[in-house]
Coordinates of C-alpha atoms in Angstrom, one line a residue:
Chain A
X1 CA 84.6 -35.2 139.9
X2 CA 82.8 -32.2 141.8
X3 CA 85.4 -30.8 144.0
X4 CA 83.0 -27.8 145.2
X5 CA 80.5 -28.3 147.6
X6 CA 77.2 -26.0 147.7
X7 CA 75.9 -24.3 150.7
X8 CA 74.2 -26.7 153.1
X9 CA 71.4 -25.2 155.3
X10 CA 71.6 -25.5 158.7
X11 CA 69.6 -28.6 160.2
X12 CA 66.4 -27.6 162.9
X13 CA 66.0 -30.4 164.5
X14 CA 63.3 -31.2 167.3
X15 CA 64.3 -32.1 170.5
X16 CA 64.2 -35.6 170.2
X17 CA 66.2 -36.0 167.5
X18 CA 69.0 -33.9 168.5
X19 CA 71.1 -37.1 169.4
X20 CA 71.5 -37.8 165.8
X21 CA 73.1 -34.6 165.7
X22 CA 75.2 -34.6 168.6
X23 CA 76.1 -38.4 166.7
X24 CA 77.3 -37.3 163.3
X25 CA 79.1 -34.5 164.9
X26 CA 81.4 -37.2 166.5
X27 CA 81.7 -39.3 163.1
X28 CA 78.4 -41.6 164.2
X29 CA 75.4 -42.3 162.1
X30 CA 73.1 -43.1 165.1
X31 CA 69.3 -45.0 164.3
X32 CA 66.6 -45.7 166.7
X33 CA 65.0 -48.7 166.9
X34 CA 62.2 -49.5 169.5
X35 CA 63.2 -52.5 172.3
X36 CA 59.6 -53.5 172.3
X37 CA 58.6 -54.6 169.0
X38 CA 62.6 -54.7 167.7
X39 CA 61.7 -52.0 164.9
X40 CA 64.4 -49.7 163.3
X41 CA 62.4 -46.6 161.9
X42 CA 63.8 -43.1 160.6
X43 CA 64.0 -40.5 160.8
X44 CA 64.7 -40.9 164.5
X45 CA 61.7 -40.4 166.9
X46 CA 60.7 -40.7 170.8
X47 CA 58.0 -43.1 170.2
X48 CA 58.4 -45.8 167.8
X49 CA 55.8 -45.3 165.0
X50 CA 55.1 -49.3 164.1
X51 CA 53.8 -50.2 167.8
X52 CA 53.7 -46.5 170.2
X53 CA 55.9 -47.6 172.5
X54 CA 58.5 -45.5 174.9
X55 CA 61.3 -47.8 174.4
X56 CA 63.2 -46.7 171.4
X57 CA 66.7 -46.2 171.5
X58 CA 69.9 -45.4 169.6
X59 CA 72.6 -47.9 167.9
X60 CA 75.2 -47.1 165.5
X61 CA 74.2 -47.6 161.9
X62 CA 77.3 -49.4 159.7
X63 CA 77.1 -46.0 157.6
X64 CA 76.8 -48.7 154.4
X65 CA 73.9 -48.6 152.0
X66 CA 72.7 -48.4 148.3
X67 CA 71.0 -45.6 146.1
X68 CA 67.5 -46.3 146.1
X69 CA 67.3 -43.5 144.1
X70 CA 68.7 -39.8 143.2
X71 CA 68.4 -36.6 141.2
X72 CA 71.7 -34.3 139.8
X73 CA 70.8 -30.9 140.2
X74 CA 71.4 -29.4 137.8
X75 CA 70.0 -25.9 137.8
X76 CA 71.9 -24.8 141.3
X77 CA 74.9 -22.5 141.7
X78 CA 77.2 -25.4 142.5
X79 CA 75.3 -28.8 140.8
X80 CA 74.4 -31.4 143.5
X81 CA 73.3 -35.0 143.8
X82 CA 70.2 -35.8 146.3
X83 CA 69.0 -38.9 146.9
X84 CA 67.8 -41.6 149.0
X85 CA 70.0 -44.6 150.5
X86 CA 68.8 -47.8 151.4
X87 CA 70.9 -48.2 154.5
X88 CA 71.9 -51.8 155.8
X89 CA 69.6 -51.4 158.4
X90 CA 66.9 -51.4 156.1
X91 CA 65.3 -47.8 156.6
X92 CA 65.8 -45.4 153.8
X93 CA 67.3 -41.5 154.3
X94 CA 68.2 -38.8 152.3
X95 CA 70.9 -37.5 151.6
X96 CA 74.0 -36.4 149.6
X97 CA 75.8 -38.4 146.9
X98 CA 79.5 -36.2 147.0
X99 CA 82.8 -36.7 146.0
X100 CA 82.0 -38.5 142.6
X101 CA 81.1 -38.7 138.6
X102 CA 77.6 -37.5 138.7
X103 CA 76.9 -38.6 135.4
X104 CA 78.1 -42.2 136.0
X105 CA 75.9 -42.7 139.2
X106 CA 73.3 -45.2 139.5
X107 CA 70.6 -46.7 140.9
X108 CA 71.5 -49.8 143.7
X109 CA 75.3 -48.6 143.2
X110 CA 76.6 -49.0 146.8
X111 CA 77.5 -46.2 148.9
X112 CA 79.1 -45.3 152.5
X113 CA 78.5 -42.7 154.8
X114 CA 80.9 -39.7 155.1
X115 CA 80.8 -36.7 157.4
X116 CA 80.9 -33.3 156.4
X117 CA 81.0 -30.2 158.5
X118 CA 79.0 -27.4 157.9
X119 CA 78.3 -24.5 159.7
X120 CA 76.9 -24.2 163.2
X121 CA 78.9 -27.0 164.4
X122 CA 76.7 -29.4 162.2
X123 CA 78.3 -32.1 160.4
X124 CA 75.9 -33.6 157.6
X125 CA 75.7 -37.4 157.4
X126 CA 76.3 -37.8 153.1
X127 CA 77.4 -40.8 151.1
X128 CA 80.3 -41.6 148.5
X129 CA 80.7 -44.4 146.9
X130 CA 81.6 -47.7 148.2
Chain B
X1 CA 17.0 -36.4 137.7
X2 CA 19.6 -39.3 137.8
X3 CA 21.1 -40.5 140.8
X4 CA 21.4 -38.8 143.9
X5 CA 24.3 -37.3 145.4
X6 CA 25.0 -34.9 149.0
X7 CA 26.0 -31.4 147.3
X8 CA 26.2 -30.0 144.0
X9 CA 28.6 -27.4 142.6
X10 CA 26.8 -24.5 141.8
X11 CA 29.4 -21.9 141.3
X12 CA 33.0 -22.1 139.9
X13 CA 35.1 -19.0 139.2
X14 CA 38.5 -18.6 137.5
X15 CA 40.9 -15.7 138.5
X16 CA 41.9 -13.7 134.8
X17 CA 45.1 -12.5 136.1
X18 CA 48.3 -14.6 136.1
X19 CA 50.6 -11.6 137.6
X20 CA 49.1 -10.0 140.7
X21 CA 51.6 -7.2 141.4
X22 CA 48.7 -4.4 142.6
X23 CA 46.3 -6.6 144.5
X24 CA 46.7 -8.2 148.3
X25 CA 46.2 -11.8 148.7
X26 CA 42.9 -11.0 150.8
X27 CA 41.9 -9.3 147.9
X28 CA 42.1 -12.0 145.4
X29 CA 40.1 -14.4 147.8
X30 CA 37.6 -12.4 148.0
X31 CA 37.4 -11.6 143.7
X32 CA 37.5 -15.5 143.2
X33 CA 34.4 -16.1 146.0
X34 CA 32.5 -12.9 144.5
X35 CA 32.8 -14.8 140.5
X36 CA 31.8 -17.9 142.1
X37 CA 28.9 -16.6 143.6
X38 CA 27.9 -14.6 140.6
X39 CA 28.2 -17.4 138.3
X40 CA 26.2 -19.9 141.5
X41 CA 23.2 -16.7 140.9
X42 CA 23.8 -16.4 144.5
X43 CA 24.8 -13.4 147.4
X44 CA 27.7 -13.2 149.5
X45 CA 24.6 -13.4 152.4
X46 CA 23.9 -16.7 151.2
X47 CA 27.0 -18.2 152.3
X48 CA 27.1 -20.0 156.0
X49 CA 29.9 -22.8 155.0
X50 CA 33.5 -21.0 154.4
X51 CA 36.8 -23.2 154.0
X52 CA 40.2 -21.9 152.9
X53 CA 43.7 -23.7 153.5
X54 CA 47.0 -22.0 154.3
X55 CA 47.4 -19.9 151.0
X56 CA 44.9 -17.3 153.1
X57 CA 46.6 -14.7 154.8
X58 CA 46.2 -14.0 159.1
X59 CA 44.4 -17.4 161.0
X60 CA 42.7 -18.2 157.8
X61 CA 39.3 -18.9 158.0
X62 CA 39.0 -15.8 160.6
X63 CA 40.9 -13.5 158.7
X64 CA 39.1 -14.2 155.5
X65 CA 35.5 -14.4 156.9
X66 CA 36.2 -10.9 158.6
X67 CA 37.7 -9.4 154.9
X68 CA 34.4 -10.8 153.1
X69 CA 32.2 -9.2 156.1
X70 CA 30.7 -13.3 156.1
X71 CA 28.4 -14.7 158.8
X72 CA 29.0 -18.1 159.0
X73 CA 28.0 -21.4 160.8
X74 CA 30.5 -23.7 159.8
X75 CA 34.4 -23.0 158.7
X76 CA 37.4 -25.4 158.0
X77 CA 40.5 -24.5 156.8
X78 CA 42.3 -27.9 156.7
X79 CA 45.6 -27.5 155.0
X80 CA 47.1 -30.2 153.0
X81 CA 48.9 -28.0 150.1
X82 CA 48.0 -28.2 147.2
X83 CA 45.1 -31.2 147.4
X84 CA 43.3 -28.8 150.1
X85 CA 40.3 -27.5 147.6
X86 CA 39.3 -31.1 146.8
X87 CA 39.5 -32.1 150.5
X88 CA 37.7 -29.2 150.9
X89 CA 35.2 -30.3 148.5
X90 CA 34.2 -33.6 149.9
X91 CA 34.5 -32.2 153.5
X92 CA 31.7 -29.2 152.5
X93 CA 29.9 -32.5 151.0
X94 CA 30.0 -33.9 154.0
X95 CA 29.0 -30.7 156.0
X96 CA 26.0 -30.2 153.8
X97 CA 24.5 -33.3 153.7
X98 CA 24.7 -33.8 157.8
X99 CA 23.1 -30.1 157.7
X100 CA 25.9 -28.2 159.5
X101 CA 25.7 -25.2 156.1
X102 CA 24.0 -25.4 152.9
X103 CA 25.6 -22.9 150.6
X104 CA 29.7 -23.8 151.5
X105 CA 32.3 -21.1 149.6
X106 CA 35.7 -22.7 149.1
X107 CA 38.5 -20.1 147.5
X108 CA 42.2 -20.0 147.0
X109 CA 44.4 -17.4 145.9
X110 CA 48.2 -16.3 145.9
X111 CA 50.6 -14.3 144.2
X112 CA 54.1 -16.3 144.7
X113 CA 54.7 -15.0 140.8
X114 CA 54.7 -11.3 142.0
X115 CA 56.1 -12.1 145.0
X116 CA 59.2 -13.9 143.5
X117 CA 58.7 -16.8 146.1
X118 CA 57.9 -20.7 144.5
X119 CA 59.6 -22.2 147.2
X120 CA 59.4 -24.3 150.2
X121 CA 57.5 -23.2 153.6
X122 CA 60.3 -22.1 156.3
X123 CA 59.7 -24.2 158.8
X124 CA 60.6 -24.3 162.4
X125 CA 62.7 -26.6 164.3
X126 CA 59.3 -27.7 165.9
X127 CA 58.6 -29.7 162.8
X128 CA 60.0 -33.1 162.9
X129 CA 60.6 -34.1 159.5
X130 CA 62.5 -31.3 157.5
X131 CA 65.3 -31.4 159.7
X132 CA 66.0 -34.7 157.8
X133 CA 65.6 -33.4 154.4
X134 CA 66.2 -29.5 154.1
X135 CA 69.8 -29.8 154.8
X136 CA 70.2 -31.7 152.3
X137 CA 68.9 -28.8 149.7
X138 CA 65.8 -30.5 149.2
X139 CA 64.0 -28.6 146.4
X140 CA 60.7 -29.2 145.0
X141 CA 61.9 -30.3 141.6
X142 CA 64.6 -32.6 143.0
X143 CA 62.2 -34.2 145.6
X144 CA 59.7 -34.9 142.2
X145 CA 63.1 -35.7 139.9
X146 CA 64.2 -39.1 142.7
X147 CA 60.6 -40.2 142.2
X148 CA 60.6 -39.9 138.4
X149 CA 64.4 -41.8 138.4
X150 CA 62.8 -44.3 140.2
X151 CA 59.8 -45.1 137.9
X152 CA 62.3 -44.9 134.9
X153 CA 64.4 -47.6 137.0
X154 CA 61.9 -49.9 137.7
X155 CA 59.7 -49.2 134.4
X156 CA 61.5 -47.9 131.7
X157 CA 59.4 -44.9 131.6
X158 CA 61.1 -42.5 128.7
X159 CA 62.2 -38.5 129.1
X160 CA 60.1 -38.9 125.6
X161 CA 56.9 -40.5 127.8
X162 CA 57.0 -37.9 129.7
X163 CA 57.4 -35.2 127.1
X164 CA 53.7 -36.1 125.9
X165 CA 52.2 -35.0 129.1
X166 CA 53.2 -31.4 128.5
X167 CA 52.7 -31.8 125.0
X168 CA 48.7 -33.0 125.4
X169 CA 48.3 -29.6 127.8
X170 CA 50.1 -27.5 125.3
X171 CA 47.6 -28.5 122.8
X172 CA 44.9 -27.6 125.4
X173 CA 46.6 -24.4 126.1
X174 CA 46.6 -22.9 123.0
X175 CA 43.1 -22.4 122.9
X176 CA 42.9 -20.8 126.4
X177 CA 43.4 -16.8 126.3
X178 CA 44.3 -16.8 129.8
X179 CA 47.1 -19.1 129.7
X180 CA 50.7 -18.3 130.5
X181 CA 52.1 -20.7 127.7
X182 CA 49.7 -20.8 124.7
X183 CA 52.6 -22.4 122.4
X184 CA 52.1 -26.1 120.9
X185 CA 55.4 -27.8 122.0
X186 CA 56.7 -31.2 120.6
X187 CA 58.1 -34.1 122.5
X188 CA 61.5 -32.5 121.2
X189 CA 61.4 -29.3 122.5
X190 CA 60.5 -31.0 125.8
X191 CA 63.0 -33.0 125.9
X192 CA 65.5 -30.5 124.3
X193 CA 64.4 -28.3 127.3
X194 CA 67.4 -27.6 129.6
X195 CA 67.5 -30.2 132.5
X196 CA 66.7 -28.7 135.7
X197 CA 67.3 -32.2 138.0
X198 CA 67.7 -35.6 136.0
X199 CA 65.3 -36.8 134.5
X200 CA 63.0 -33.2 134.5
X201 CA 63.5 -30.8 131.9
X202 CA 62.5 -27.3 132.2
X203 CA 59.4 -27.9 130.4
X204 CA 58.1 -30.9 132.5
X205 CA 57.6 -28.1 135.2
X206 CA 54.6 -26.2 136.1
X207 CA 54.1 -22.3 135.7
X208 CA 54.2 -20.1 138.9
X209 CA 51.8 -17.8 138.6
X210 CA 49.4 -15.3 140.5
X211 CA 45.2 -15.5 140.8
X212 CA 43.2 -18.2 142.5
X213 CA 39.8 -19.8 142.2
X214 CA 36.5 -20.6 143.8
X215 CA 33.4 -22.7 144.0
X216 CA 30.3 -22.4 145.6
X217 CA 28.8 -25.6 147.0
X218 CA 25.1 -26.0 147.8
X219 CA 22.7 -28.7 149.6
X220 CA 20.1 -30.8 146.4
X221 CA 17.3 -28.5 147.4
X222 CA 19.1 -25.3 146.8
X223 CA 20.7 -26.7 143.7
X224 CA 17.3 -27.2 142.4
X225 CA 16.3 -24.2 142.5
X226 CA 19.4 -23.0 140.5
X227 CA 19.1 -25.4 137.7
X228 CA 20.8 -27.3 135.6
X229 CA 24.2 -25.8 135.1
X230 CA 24.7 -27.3 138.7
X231 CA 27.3 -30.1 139.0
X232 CA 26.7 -33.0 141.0
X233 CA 29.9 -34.1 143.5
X234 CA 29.9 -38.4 143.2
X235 CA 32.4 -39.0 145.3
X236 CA 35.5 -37.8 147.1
X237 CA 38.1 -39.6 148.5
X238 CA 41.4 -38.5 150.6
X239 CA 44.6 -40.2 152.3
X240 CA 47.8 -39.0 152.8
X241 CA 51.2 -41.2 151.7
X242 CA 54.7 -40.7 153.8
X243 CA 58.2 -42.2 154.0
X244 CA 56.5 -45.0 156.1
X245 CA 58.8 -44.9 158.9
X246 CA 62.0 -45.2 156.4
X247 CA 60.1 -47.9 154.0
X248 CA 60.3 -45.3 151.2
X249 CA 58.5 -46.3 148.3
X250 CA 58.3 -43.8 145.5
X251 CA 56.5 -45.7 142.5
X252 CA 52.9 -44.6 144.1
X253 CA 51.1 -41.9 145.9
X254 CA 48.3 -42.3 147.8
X255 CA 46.0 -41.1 144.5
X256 CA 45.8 -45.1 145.0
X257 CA 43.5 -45.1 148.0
X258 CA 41.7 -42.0 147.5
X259 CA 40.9 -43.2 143.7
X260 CA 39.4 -46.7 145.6
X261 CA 37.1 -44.7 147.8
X262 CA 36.4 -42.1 145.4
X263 CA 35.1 -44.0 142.9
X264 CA 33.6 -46.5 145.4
X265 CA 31.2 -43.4 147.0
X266 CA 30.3 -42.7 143.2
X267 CA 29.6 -46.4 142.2
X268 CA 31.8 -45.8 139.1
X269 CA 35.1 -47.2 137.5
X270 CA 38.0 -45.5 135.4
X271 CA 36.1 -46.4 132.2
X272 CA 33.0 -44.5 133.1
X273 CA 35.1 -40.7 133.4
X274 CA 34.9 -38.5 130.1
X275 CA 37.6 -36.7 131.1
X276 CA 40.2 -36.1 134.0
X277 CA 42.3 -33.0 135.8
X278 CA 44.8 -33.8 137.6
X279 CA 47.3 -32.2 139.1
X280 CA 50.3 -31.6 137.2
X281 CA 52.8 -30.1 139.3
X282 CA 55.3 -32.0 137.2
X283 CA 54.9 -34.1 133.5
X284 CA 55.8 -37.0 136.6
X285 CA 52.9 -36.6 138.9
X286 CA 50.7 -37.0 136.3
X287 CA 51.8 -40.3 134.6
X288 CA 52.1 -41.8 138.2
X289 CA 48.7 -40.3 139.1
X290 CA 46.8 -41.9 136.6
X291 CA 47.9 -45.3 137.0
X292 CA 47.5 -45.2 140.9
X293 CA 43.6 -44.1 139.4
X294 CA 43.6 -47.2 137.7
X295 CA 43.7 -45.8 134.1
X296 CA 46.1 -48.2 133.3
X297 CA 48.4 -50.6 135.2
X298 CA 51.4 -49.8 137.4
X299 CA 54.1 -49.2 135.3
X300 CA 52.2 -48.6 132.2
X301 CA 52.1 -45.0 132.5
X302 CA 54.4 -43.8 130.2
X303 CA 53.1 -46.2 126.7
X304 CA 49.4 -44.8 128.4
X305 CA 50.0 -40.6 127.9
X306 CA 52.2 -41.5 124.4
X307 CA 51.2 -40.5 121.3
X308 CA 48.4 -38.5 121.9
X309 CA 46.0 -40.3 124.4
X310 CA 45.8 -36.9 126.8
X311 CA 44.6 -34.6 124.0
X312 CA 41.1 -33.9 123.7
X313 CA 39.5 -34.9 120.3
X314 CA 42.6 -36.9 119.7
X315 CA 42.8 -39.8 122.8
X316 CA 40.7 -41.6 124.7
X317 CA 41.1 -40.0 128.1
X318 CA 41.4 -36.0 127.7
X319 CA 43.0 -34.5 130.6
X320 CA 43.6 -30.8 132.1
X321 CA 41.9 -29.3 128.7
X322 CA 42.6 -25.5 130.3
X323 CA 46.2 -26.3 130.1
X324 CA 46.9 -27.4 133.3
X325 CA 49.4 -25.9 135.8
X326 CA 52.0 -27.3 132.8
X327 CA 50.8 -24.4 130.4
X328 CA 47.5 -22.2 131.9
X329 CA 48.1 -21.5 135.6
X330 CA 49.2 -22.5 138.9
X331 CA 48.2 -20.0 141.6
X332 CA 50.0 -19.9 145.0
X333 CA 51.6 -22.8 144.0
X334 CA 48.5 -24.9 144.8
X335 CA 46.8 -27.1 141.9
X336 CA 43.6 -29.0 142.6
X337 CA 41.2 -25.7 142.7
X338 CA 41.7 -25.1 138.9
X339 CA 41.2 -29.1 138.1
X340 CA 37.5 -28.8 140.0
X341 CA 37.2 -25.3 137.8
X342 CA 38.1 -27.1 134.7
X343 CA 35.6 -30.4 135.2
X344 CA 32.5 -28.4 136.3
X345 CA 33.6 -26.3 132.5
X346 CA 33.5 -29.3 130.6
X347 CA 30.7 -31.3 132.8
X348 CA 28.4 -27.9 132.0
X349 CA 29.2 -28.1 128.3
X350 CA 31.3 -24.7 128.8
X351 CA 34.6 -25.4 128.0
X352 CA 36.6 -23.9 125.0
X353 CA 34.9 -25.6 122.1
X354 CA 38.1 -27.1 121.0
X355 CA 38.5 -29.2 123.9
X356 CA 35.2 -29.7 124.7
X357 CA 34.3 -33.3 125.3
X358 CA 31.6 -34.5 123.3
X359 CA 28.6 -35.6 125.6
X360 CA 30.8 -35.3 129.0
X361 CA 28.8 -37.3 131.9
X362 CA 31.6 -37.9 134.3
X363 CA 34.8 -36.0 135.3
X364 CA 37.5 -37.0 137.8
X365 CA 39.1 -33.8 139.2
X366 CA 42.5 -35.3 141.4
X367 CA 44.7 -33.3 143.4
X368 CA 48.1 -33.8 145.1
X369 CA 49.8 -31.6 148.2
X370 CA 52.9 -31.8 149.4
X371 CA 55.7 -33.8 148.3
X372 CA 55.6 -36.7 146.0
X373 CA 58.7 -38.0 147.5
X374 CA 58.2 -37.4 151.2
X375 CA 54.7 -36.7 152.1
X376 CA 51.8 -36.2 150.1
X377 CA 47.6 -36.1 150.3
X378 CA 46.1 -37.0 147.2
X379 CA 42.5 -36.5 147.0
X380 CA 40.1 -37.2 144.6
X381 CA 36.6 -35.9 143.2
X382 CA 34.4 -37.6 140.6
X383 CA 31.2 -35.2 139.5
X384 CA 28.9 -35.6 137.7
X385 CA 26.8 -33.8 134.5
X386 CA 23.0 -31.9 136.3
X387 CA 21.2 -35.0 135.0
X388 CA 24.1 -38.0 135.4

């Protein structure tokens, strides 16, 4: 178990994608998906990237995934887990793998989203397992 | 003689140092362009073609062609890491052969060694992306480490697999008197290495070290007039691979694309190259490299760079025979200008003799910049021997 957390930098995001923000701040993993050609993309955007339209907006991801794949690292102050999560949705993020046996993680192992706070009144969208 | 091609290569110029702590960046650009132009037999006056990506310091091109005191007619200083010099290289092609320059300097240089900085550009929140990523303490190991876990997952591909990558360029290195790492390592002291982020040891990482390079490209009439120590450019390919809107994919880079159309300008295949450099940022970003090349199938990578097959006089396809960035050097963090330095050695007969390639006709130089995982430009150049 990893009961220490390292020091998470502070997310910049563009304007656009502040809503994702402002989401996982309330305990929501928001997505965008375009109403036009019915495409979920990420990370989030103002115009869709499959067809250019306008007409993307947010939903409310199930925050349920699997690890499409991941990396323990090793050589930091407090050892970490990043990876990338296949989310339900079928886009792919990175992210966090906390709260869990590094050394027993694995590939397609299913995982759900937790929030965790971090400074500036950020709260970072990571996974634990399912 | 042989076939025709837009430009040639008539100058390539290797920085000594590997620890800059006394000179300014500006400075090293302009030692790399004045041993490339020495070696070309050509003036700094010659030059009206001057590219440069974001390793120069101030606006680049303007701030570098001021420092050299250049007059120039044509200038790009396209930025696409650490690919840039071999995008550079087929867009100076390009620019040659449609007459916009005819003698087109290309240089690099950076000291992130003396500097104590190998990291990530700080970005602004202006960029869209590395909100999305950085927070997460994306390194650049870690984002190479989830694309080697991948290719283990899907393939089977061995920390031992791996371990031969470095091992080949260790064999390379020892011969080099400017390398950082002249030692022969074994696929056990690879993999005996500490682990840095599963599955990457410590020694499937590059150096970080200071210098830079140069070439000097020309137009087929000045080349002429040079001779035969002149390299002829084949083909050049570029494209650029990203998380595809959230369809990540991490068992290919785009090296699969710009391979196709490099090898499609040059009318050649993967068995007609002598010998390859590629990019080695990682032992990873090799083996992934040269299957997206078509040097052997997808997948195949690791039983491909076993037991010997990178090592000049040993395997069938020698690779990075200065070392590489796994053993020689690595300036500014940017790759691909050392892997066009290293093929015009070998294609002019003047690499070490120990790793020179017998009768050497055709080289693939490959570069990659950015991040394997997130967003990447490959590009690829195949050149060719004075008379190929």
């Amino acid at each position: 178990m990893s009961a220490s957390y390292p020091d998470y930098p502070i997310p910049a995001p563009a304007l656009d994608a502040q809503p994702f923000w402002d989401g996982t701040a309330l305990g929501k993993l928001l997505l965008k998906r375009c109403t036009d050609c019915g495409e979920t993309h990420y990370y989030p955007r103002a115009i869709c990237p499959y067809c250019f339209s306008s007409a993307t907006e947010w939903y409310e991801a199930t925050g349920r995934g699997t690890i499409y794949s991941f990396s323990v690292m090793r050589r930091a102050p407090v050892p970490y887990v990043i990876a990338y999560v296949r989310l339900e949705e079928g886009v792919t993020m990175m992210t966090n793998i906390i709260d869990c046996d590094f050394d027993t993680l694995a590939i397609d192992d299913a995982v759900k989203v937790v929030f965790h706070p971090i400074k500036g009144g950020f709260s970072l969208p990571l996974f634990t397992p399912a | 003689m042989g076939r025709a091609c837009k430009a040639y290569i008539a100058g390539a110029f290797e920085h000594p140092t590997r620890h800059a702590v006394d000179q300014s960046v500006a400075q090293l650009h302009a030692e790399v362009a004045r041993g490339a132009l020495a070696d070309a037999g050509l003036s700094k006056d010659d030059v009206d073609g001057y590219f440069c990506a974001g390793d120069a310091p101030g606006l680049g091109g303007l701030s570098m062609v001021e420092y050299m005191g250049l007059d120039v007619r044509y200038v790009d200083s396209t930025d696409t890491g650490g690919s840039a010099y071999v995008v550079h290289l087929g867009h100076a092609a390009e620019a040659i052969a449609a007459g916009k320059c005819s003698v087109a300097l290309i240089t690099l240089a950076g000291r992130p060694r003396a500097a104590a900085k190998a990291t990530l550009p700080d970005y602004d929140n202006d960029t869209p992306d590395t909100a999305f990523e950085t927070p997460f303490n994306q390194m650049i190991v870690n984002n190479y480490a989830m694309a080697a876990m991948r290719h283990r997952h899907e393939f089977a591909t061995t920390a031992e697999q791996l371990a031969w990558i470095k091992v080949a360029a260790s064999h390379h290195a020892q011969h080099n008197e400017h390398a950082m790492l002249r030692k022969v390592v074994t696929v056990e002291d690879v993999v005996n290495s500490p682990m840095i982020s599963d599955p990457l040891h410590r020694l499937d990482c590059c150096v970080v070290s200071d210098g830079g390079g140069a070439i000097v490209m020309v137009s087929p009439e000045i080349a002429k007039s040079l001779g035969d120590r002149c390299v002829k450019v084949m083909g050049q390919g570029e494209a650029v691979k990203t998380t595809n809107r959230g369809q990540v994919d991490l068992t290919f880079t785009a090296g699969v694309k710009s391979g196709a159309i490099a090898f499609e300008e040059a009318g050649l295949t993967p068995a007609d190259i002598d010998m390859v450099t590629i990019y080695d940022s990682f032992t990873i970003t090799v083996l992934i490299t040269l299957e997206d090349l078509g040097f052997c199938e997808k997948g195949q990578g690791g039983r491909f760079v076993s037991d010997g097959n990178l090592i000049s006089g040993v395997g069938k396809l020698p690779f990075n025979t200065d070392g590489g960035g796994l053993c020689n050097n690595h300036p500014s963090n940017r790759g691909s200008m050392t892997k066009i330095i290293e093929a015009v050695r070998q294609l002019r007969g003047e690499a070490h003799p120990r790793v020179q390639v017998p009768d050497c006709t055709f080289a693939l130089a490959h570069g990659s910049g950015g991040l394997i995982s997130t967003r990447l430009c490959s590009a690829t150049a195949i050149l060719g021997r004075n008379d190929a």
